[in-house]
Amino acid sequence: MSRRALTLLVAGFMVLALGVVGALMKVPYVVLSPGPTENTIGEVDKKPVIAITGRQVYPTDGALSLVTVAYQGGPSSRIDLMTALRGWLDPNVAVVPEETIFPKSRTAKQVEEENTVEMANSQDNATAAALTELKIPYSTVVTVLSTEKGKPADGKVQKGDEINAIDGKKVTDVDMVRETVRALKPGADVVFDVTRGEKKLDVTVKTTSGDKGATMVGMTMQAKYKFPFKVSISVGDVGGPSAGLMFSLGIVDKLTPGSLTGGKSIAGTGTITPEGEVGAIGGIAQKMVGAKKAGATVFLTPADNCAEALKAAPDGLRLVKAETLHDMVTTLDSLRQGKTDLPACTPS
């Protein structure tokens, strides 16, 4: 073999080797793809997604499906360059910087824990929104979620304490407690009337100065609801708050006579507040693909996601603009009656 041929052979081998190594190189990106789709008025593993006890429920049909996004990658299991390249070439997949899903300020475990908490809060908010829509009374309590070590509340209040009043004023929500504390000067005493188990206690805590000089006591709170009957939601390994709207619609459907869907396969997404306001979500393109694959013909789309959704909507999937739960209940009623004048996503 000539020296020239040998040189070309070695060079070619090196290029190939570098190409293989480069393709297998780990990169800080995450691949987002259509995830599982679950019918909120159906079953998962032979168990109802939404189970209601202590209140009359009615038969349902059709589907009110939540949609999800699956991800591949992350700080603890980074994808290789070849996987990222395949994702960039797939129109149904998004490849995003790792920090989009896993901010550097939080670990992967913390992100997963936050998603779990958000899903639990979403289910509570969805139940509250459905009962608000149906004018079924319920109450709200503010509970202590955690205390910050070394801060005044640490050792004074405990996780699970229900805060009934602060300085003699009845507590209405988390913001009311926070604003009352912030209105005090650092070093002032504040009295919390709490329920701990079966006991009622008055707990005095001295305030301190926190970040940017704001007065604080060092505890994290959350609103918890007391509903007149039990609503259990189970969807397996799904996290985040984006299924709120579909949970609410599923609960409304089960608590009211007749079929909300009219037998149709309807999918959608959107966060929900206890008042029934629908909020924007991420991964709308992948969620629409998942909805279409699951057989949905109508997709309930948060108003703030409409512009993005219009650019990526699969053929045959009708986009309905969702702003409130009440609007969606009314819209599904119109759809069931065959009406065509529905709130739609339109180009801005």
Tab-separated table of C-alpha atoms in Angstrom:
chain	number	residue	atom	x	y	z
A	1	MET	CA	0.000	0.000	0.000
A	2	SER	CA	1.350	3.415	-0.936
A	3	ARG	CA	2.094	6.021	1.712
A	4	ARG	CA	-0.639	8.252	0.252
A	5	ALA	CA	-3.255	5.510	0.437
A	6	LEU	CA	-2.219	4.658	3.986
A	7	THR	CA	-2.469	8.311	4.994
A	8	LEU	CA	-5.988	8.557	3.517
A	9	LEU	CA	-7.010	5.346	5.243
A	10	VAL	CA	-5.756	6.545	8.637
A	11	ALA	CA	-7.339	9.960	8.142
A	12	GLY	CA	-10.657	8.357	7.193
A	13	PHE	CA	-10.541	6.114	10.237
A	14	MET	CA	-9.842	9.101	12.490
A	15	VAL	CA	-12.721	11.074	10.998
A	16	LEU	CA	-15.042	8.091	11.499
A	17	ALA	CA	-13.827	7.615	15.061
A	18	LEU	CA	-14.281	11.295	15.839
A	19	GLY	CA	-17.754	11.177	14.310
A	20	VAL	CA	-18.766	8.202	16.460
A	21	VAL	CA	-17.321	9.800	19.590
A	22	GLY	CA	-19.018	13.090	18.752
A	23	ALA	CA	-22.381	11.392	18.159
A	24	LEU	CA	-22.147	9.673	21.540
A	25	MET	CA	-21.066	12.826	23.352
A	26	LYS	CA	-23.498	13.846	26.099
A	27	VAL	CA	-25.157	17.205	25.561
A	28	PRO	CA	-27.138	19.492	27.950
A	29	TYR	CA	-30.457	19.267	26.107
A	30	VAL	CA	-33.823	17.642	26.814
A	31	VAL	CA	-36.051	15.984	24.220
A	32	LEU	CA	-39.788	16.655	24.640
A	33	SER	CA	-42.238	14.298	22.929
A	34	PRO	CA	-45.972	13.468	23.136
A	35	GLY	CA	-46.651	11.675	26.418
A	36	PRO	CA	-49.489	9.478	27.702
A	37	THR	CA	-53.100	10.587	27.277
A	38	GLU	CA	-55.607	9.671	29.994
A	39	ASN	CA	-59.386	9.943	29.934
A	40	THR	CA	-60.401	11.715	33.145
A	41	ILE	CA	-63.855	10.109	33.061
A	42	GLY	CA	-62.344	6.701	32.320
A	43	GLU	CA	-60.050	4.298	34.145
A	44	VAL	CA	-56.330	3.694	34.632
A	45	ASP	CA	-55.271	0.184	35.695
A	46	LYS	CA	-58.957	-0.719	36.155
A	47	LYS	CA	-59.455	2.127	38.633
A	48	PRO	CA	-61.429	5.303	37.890
A	49	VAL	CA	-59.247	8.344	37.283
A	50	ILE	CA	-61.801	10.373	39.262
A	51	ALA	CA	-63.578	8.599	42.127
A	52	ILE	CA	-66.282	10.453	44.072
A	53	THR	CA	-67.757	9.106	47.313
A	54	GLY	CA	-70.419	10.659	49.514
A	55	ARG	CA	-72.271	12.311	46.649
A	56	GLN	CA	-74.498	11.044	43.834
A	57	VAL	CA	-72.653	10.543	40.553
A	58	TYR	CA	-74.015	9.992	37.046
A	59	PRO	CA	-72.937	7.848	34.075
A	60	THR	CA	-70.574	9.403	31.516
A	61	ASP	CA	-69.459	8.525	28.014
A	62	GLY	CA	-66.987	9.741	25.436
A	63	ALA	CA	-63.658	11.078	26.643
A	64	LEU	CA	-62.335	14.146	28.442
A	65	SER	CA	-58.652	13.463	28.075
A	66	LEU	CA	-55.690	15.126	29.716
A	67	VAL	CA	-52.509	15.202	27.663
A	68	THR	CA	-48.910	15.103	28.786
A	69	VAL	CA	-45.362	15.643	27.575
A	70	ALA	CA	-42.669	13.007	28.030
A	71	TYR	CA	-39.059	14.076	28.372
A	72	GLN	CA	-35.745	12.383	27.765
A	73	GLY	CA	-32.539	13.691	29.278
A	74	GLY	CA	-31.698	15.814	32.292
A	75	PRO	CA	-28.673	16.396	34.536
A	76	SER	CA	-28.602	12.794	35.788
A	77	SER	CA	-29.240	11.109	32.411
A	78	ARG	CA	-28.082	13.372	29.597
A	79	ILE	CA	-28.875	12.465	26.015
A	80	ASP	CA	-26.183	12.052	23.365
A	81	LEU	CA	-25.716	14.302	20.351
A	82	MET	CA	-27.251	11.741	17.965
A	83	THR	CA	-30.469	11.639	20.013
A	84	ALA	CA	-30.618	15.434	19.984
A	85	LEU	CA	-30.081	15.514	16.198
A	86	ARG	CA	-32.884	13.008	15.630
A	87	GLY	CA	-35.122	15.164	17.785
A	88	TRP	CA	-34.305	18.318	15.824
A	89	LEU	CA	-35.344	16.506	12.621
A	90	ASP	CA	-38.669	15.249	14.072
A	91	PRO	CA	-41.504	17.789	13.705
A	92	ASN	CA	-43.406	16.198	16.619
A	93	VAL	CA	-40.509	16.588	19.028
A	94	ALA	CA	-38.873	19.601	20.663
A	95	VAL	CA	-35.262	19.761	21.797
A	96	VAL	CA	-34.751	22.435	24.452
A	97	PRO	CA	-31.841	23.511	26.654
A	98	GLU	CA	-31.609	21.524	29.861
A	99	GLU	CA	-32.113	24.667	31.979
A	100	THR	CA	-35.631	25.014	30.526
A	101	ILE	CA	-36.775	21.955	32.468
A	102	PHE	CA	-34.108	21.738	35.169
A	103	PRO	CA	-33.052	25.230	36.334
A	104	LYS	CA	-29.513	25.306	37.703
A	105	SER	CA	-30.861	26.607	41.010
A	106	ARG	CA	-32.703	23.299	41.604
A	107	THR	CA	-31.706	19.644	41.449
A	108	ALA	CA	-33.502	17.094	39.274
A	109	LYS	CA	-34.986	15.581	42.432
A	110	GLN	CA	-36.308	18.971	43.526
A	111	VAL	CA	-37.903	19.507	40.102
A	112	GLU	CA	-39.624	16.114	40.322
A	113	GLU	CA	-40.832	16.866	43.853
A	114	GLU	CA	-42.173	20.245	42.721
A	115	ASN	CA	-44.024	18.555	39.846
A	116	THR	CA	-45.602	16.133	42.308
A	117	VAL	CA	-46.697	18.981	44.596
A	118	GLU	CA	-48.042	20.939	41.612
A	119	MET	CA	-50.080	17.936	40.509
A	120	ALA	CA	-51.565	17.548	44.011
A	121	ASN	CA	-52.394	21.271	44.159
A	122	SER	CA	-53.848	21.052	40.654
A	123	GLN	CA	-56.203	18.294	41.746
A	124	ASP	CA	-57.352	20.298	44.774
A	125	ASN	CA	-57.837	23.421	42.653
A	126	ALA	CA	-59.714	21.401	40.038
A	127	THR	CA	-62.114	20.062	42.662
A	128	ALA	CA	-62.604	23.550	44.089
A	129	ALA	CA	-63.248	24.974	40.606
A	130	ALA	CA	-65.788	22.243	39.787
A	131	LEU	CA	-67.671	22.787	43.054
A	132	THR	CA	-67.577	26.548	42.493
A	133	GLU	CA	-69.064	26.019	39.028
A	134	LEU	CA	-71.803	23.790	40.463
A	135	LYS	CA	-72.402	26.158	43.400
A	136	ILE	CA	-71.596	23.467	45.961
A	137	PRO	CA	-70.211	25.115	49.142
A	138	TYR	CA	-66.813	24.178	50.572
A	139	SER	CA	-64.374	25.798	52.970
A	140	THR	CA	-60.700	26.751	52.756
A	141	VAL	CA	-58.055	26.417	55.458
A	142	VAL	CA	-54.476	27.681	55.460
A	143	THR	CA	-51.983	25.102	56.677
A	144	VAL	CA	-48.279	25.214	57.479
A	145	LEU	CA	-46.290	23.318	54.864
A	146	SER	CA	-42.819	23.785	56.393
A	147	THR	CA	-40.679	26.092	58.530
A	148	GLU	CA	-37.244	27.491	57.770
A	149	LYS	CA	-34.551	26.299	60.124
A	150	GLY	CA	-33.237	29.023	62.400
A	151	LYS	CA	-36.123	31.410	61.692
A	152	PRO	CA	-38.646	32.484	64.373
A	153	ALA	CA	-41.402	30.079	63.294
A	154	ASP	CA	-39.076	27.080	63.569
A	155	GLY	CA	-40.086	25.111	66.686
A	156	LYS	CA	-43.131	27.305	67.271
A	157	VAL	CA	-45.511	26.201	64.530
A	158	GLN	CA	-45.497	22.728	63.016
A	159	LYS	CA	-46.123	21.191	59.626
A	160	GLY	CA	-49.862	20.545	59.287
A	161	ASP	CA	-50.959	23.287	61.694
A	162	GLU	CA	-54.161	24.946	60.491
A	163	ILE	CA	-53.992	28.719	60.885
A	164	ASN	CA	-57.409	29.969	61.970
A	165	ALA	CA	-56.554	33.566	62.851
A	166	ILE	CA	-53.612	35.963	63.030
A	167	ASP	CA	-53.592	38.677	65.717
A	168	GLY	CA	-57.291	38.042	66.259
A	169	LYS	CA	-58.247	38.411	62.566
A	170	LYS	CA	-59.819	35.450	60.799
A	171	VAL	CA	-57.548	33.999	58.132
A	172	THR	CA	-59.052	33.962	54.648
A	173	ASP	CA	-56.098	32.886	52.497
A	174	VAL	CA	-52.306	32.574	52.352
A	175	ASP	CA	-51.828	36.114	51.037
A	176	MET	CA	-53.759	37.553	53.977
A	177	VAL	CA	-51.360	35.894	56.457
A	178	ARG	CA	-48.301	36.986	54.491
A	179	GLU	CA	-49.489	40.599	54.151
A	180	THR	CA	-50.393	40.830	57.856
A	181	VAL	CA	-46.883	39.715	58.830
A	182	ARG	CA	-45.219	42.067	56.354
A	183	ALA	CA	-47.181	45.006	57.754
A	184	LEU	CA	-45.433	44.529	61.116
A	185	LYS	CA	-41.982	45.773	62.067
A	186	PRO	CA	-39.175	43.213	62.509
A	187	GLY	CA	-39.042	42.171	66.172
A	188	ALA	CA	-42.788	42.533	66.755
A	189	ASP	CA	-44.812	39.681	68.235
A	190	VAL	CA	-47.507	38.077	66.100
A	191	VAL	CA	-50.062	35.619	67.493
A	192	PHE	CA	-51.279	32.678	65.424
A	193	ASP	CA	-54.473	30.871	66.429
A	194	VAL	CA	-53.825	27.343	65.150
A	195	THR	CA	-55.464	23.944	65.218
A	196	ARG	CA	-52.965	21.139	65.806
A	197	GLY	CA	-54.622	17.753	65.687
A	198	GLU	CA	-57.536	18.009	68.113
A	199	LYS	CA	-56.117	21.001	69.988
A	200	LYS	CA	-56.508	24.733	69.500
A	201	LEU	CA	-53.463	26.784	70.440
A	202	ASP	CA	-52.329	30.396	70.494
A	203	VAL	CA	-48.728	30.525	69.275
A	204	THR	CA	-46.713	33.739	69.634
A	205	VAL	CA	-43.878	34.234	67.129
A	206	LYS	CA	-41.459	37.149	66.931
A	207	THR	CA	-41.015	38.542	63.431
A	208	THR	CA	-37.666	39.136	61.774
A	209	SER	CA	-36.263	40.833	58.687
A	210	GLY	CA	-35.970	38.668	55.578
A	211	ASP	CA	-34.834	39.156	52.010
A	212	LYS	CA	-34.935	42.770	50.809
A	213	GLY	CA	-35.982	43.876	54.299
A	214	ALA	CA	-39.444	42.268	54.213
A	215	THR	CA	-40.814	41.233	57.598
A	216	MET	CA	-41.189	37.471	57.946
A	217	VAL	CA	-41.467	34.583	60.409
A	218	GLY	CA	-39.977	31.858	58.199
A	219	MET	CA	-42.763	29.475	57.285
A	220	THR	CA	-44.276	28.209	54.054
A	221	MET	CA	-48.048	27.896	53.845
A	222	GLN	CA	-50.578	26.444	51.454
A	223	ALA	CA	-54.338	26.601	51.083
A	224	LYS	CA	-56.149	23.342	51.726
A	225	TYR	CA	-59.781	22.751	51.022
A	226	LYS	CA	-62.466	21.020	53.065
A	227	PHE	CA	-64.949	19.542	50.637
A	228	PRO	CA	-68.379	18.165	51.617
A	229	PHE	CA	-67.555	14.809	49.978
A	230	LYS	CA	-64.459	12.946	48.857
A	231	VAL	CA	-62.930	13.393	45.399
A	232	SER	CA	-59.944	11.150	44.642
A	233	ILE	CA	-57.890	11.567	41.473
A	234	SER	CA	-55.354	9.002	40.310
A	235	VAL	CA	-53.380	9.185	37.061
A	236	GLY	CA	-50.194	7.321	37.921
A	237	ASP	CA	-46.798	8.861	37.235
A	238	VAL	CA	-47.945	12.252	35.928
A	239	GLY	CA	-46.785	15.541	37.419
A	240	GLY	CA	-47.301	19.255	36.992
A	241	PRO	CA	-50.372	21.511	37.050
A	242	SER	CA	-51.492	21.432	33.414
A	243	ALA	CA	-54.288	18.846	33.784
A	244	GLY	CA	-56.378	21.111	36.020
A	245	LEU	CA	-58.992	22.067	33.423
A	246	MET	CA	-59.614	18.470	32.352
A	247	PHE	CA	-59.883	17.273	35.962
A	248	SER	CA	-62.487	19.972	36.627
A	249	LEU	CA	-64.526	19.031	33.569
A	250	GLY	CA	-64.367	15.361	34.558
A	251	ILE	CA	-65.667	16.156	38.039
A	252	VAL	CA	-68.464	18.351	36.653
A	253	ASP	CA	-69.443	15.580	34.214
A	254	LYS	CA	-69.658	12.973	36.978
A	255	LEU	CA	-71.666	15.217	39.302
A	256	THR	CA	-74.290	16.254	36.745
A	257	PRO	CA	-76.934	14.248	34.822
A	258	GLY	CA	-76.301	13.602	31.133
A	259	SER	CA	-73.092	13.459	29.167
A	260	LEU	CA	-70.902	16.551	28.980
A	261	THR	CA	-69.137	15.205	25.882
A	262	GLY	CA	-72.130	13.937	23.947
A	263	GLY	CA	-70.075	10.810	23.315
A	264	LYS	CA	-67.273	12.704	21.579
A	265	SER	CA	-63.547	12.332	22.219
A	266	ILE	CA	-62.374	15.647	23.594
A	267	ALA	CA	-58.892	16.463	24.869
A	268	GLY	CA	-57.421	19.576	26.378
A	269	THR	CA	-55.006	21.185	28.738
A	270	GLY	CA	-54.663	24.182	31.022
A	271	THR	CA	-54.054	25.042	34.632
A	272	ILE	CA	-57.067	25.956	36.743
A	273	THR	CA	-57.658	28.279	39.679
A	274	PRO	CA	-60.290	27.617	42.362
A	275	GLU	CA	-62.332	30.373	40.699
A	276	GLY	CA	-62.226	28.488	37.385
A	277	GLU	CA	-59.749	30.595	35.415
A	278	VAL	CA	-57.726	28.645	32.834
A	279	GLY	CA	-53.989	29.327	32.585
A	280	ALA	CA	-51.259	28.686	30.014
A	281	ILE	CA	-49.091	25.571	29.915
A	282	GLY	CA	-45.909	24.346	28.214
A	283	GLY	CA	-45.397	21.750	25.470
A	284	ILE	CA	-48.600	22.595	23.603
A	285	ALA	CA	-47.315	21.214	20.264
A	286	GLN	CA	-46.469	17.802	21.717
A	287	LYS	CA	-49.740	17.679	23.657
A	288	MET	CA	-51.796	18.272	20.522
A	289	VAL	CA	-49.997	15.440	18.728
A	290	GLY	CA	-50.765	13.151	21.664
A	291	ALA	CA	-54.427	14.217	21.595
A	292	LYS	CA	-54.755	13.499	17.875
A	293	LYS	CA	-53.125	10.070	18.272
A	294	ALA	CA	-55.612	9.283	21.063
A	295	GLY	CA	-58.511	9.987	18.702
A	296	ALA	CA	-59.560	13.440	19.900
A	297	THR	CA	-61.318	15.716	17.427
A	298	VAL	CA	-61.621	18.756	19.711
A	299	PHE	CA	-58.774	20.279	21.729
A	300	LEU	CA	-59.474	22.750	24.544
A	301	THR	CA	-56.639	25.272	24.355
A	302	PRO	CA	-55.732	27.903	26.965
A	303	ALA	CA	-56.250	31.337	25.434
A	304	ASP	CA	-52.625	32.323	26.065
A	305	ASN	CA	-51.441	29.259	24.120
A	306	CYS	CA	-53.647	29.839	21.090
A	307	ALA	CA	-51.063	31.635	18.931
A	308	GLU	CA	-48.494	28.877	19.437
A	309	ALA	CA	-51.093	26.135	19.008
A	310	LEU	CA	-52.305	27.470	15.659
A	311	LYS	CA	-48.804	27.109	14.229
A	312	ALA	CA	-48.535	23.427	15.150
A	313	ALA	CA	-52.091	22.039	15.209
A	314	PRO	CA	-52.415	18.618	13.517
A	315	ASP	CA	-54.931	18.368	10.679
A	316	GLY	CA	-58.401	17.455	11.858
A	317	LEU	CA	-57.998	18.761	15.409
A	318	ARG	CA	-60.376	21.613	16.202
A	319	LEU	CA	-58.922	24.184	18.600
A	320	VAL	CA	-61.391	25.667	21.099
A	321	LYS	CA	-60.185	28.656	23.117
A	322	ALA	CA	-60.456	28.083	26.867
A	323	GLU	CA	-60.544	31.030	29.273
A	324	THR	CA	-62.735	29.791	32.143
A	325	LEU	CA	-64.227	26.509	33.306
A	326	HIS	CA	-67.719	27.981	33.026
A	327	ASP	CA	-67.097	28.891	29.382
A	328	MET	CA	-65.920	25.344	28.659
A	329	VAL	CA	-68.958	23.747	30.298
A	330	THR	CA	-71.177	26.022	28.191
A	331	THR	CA	-69.114	25.337	25.068
A	332	LEU	CA	-69.315	21.566	25.477
A	333	ASP	CA	-73.083	21.899	25.918
A	334	SER	CA	-73.225	23.825	22.623
A	335	LEU	CA	-71.008	21.255	20.910
A	336	ARG	CA	-73.249	18.439	22.150
A	337	GLN	CA	-76.248	20.220	20.608
A	338	GLY	CA	-74.467	20.475	17.272
A	339	LYS	CA	-73.852	24.214	17.394
A	340	THR	CA	-70.868	25.476	15.419
A	341	ASP	CA	-70.394	28.972	16.853
A	342	LEU	CA	-67.782	28.049	19.458
A	343	PRO	CA	-64.943	30.161	20.913
A	344	ALA	CA	-62.012	29.378	18.641
A	345	CYS	CA	-58.319	30.092	18.549
A	346	THR	CA	-57.820	32.659	15.805
A	347	PRO	CA	-54.680	34.280	14.359
A	348	SER	CA	-53.763	37.431	16.293
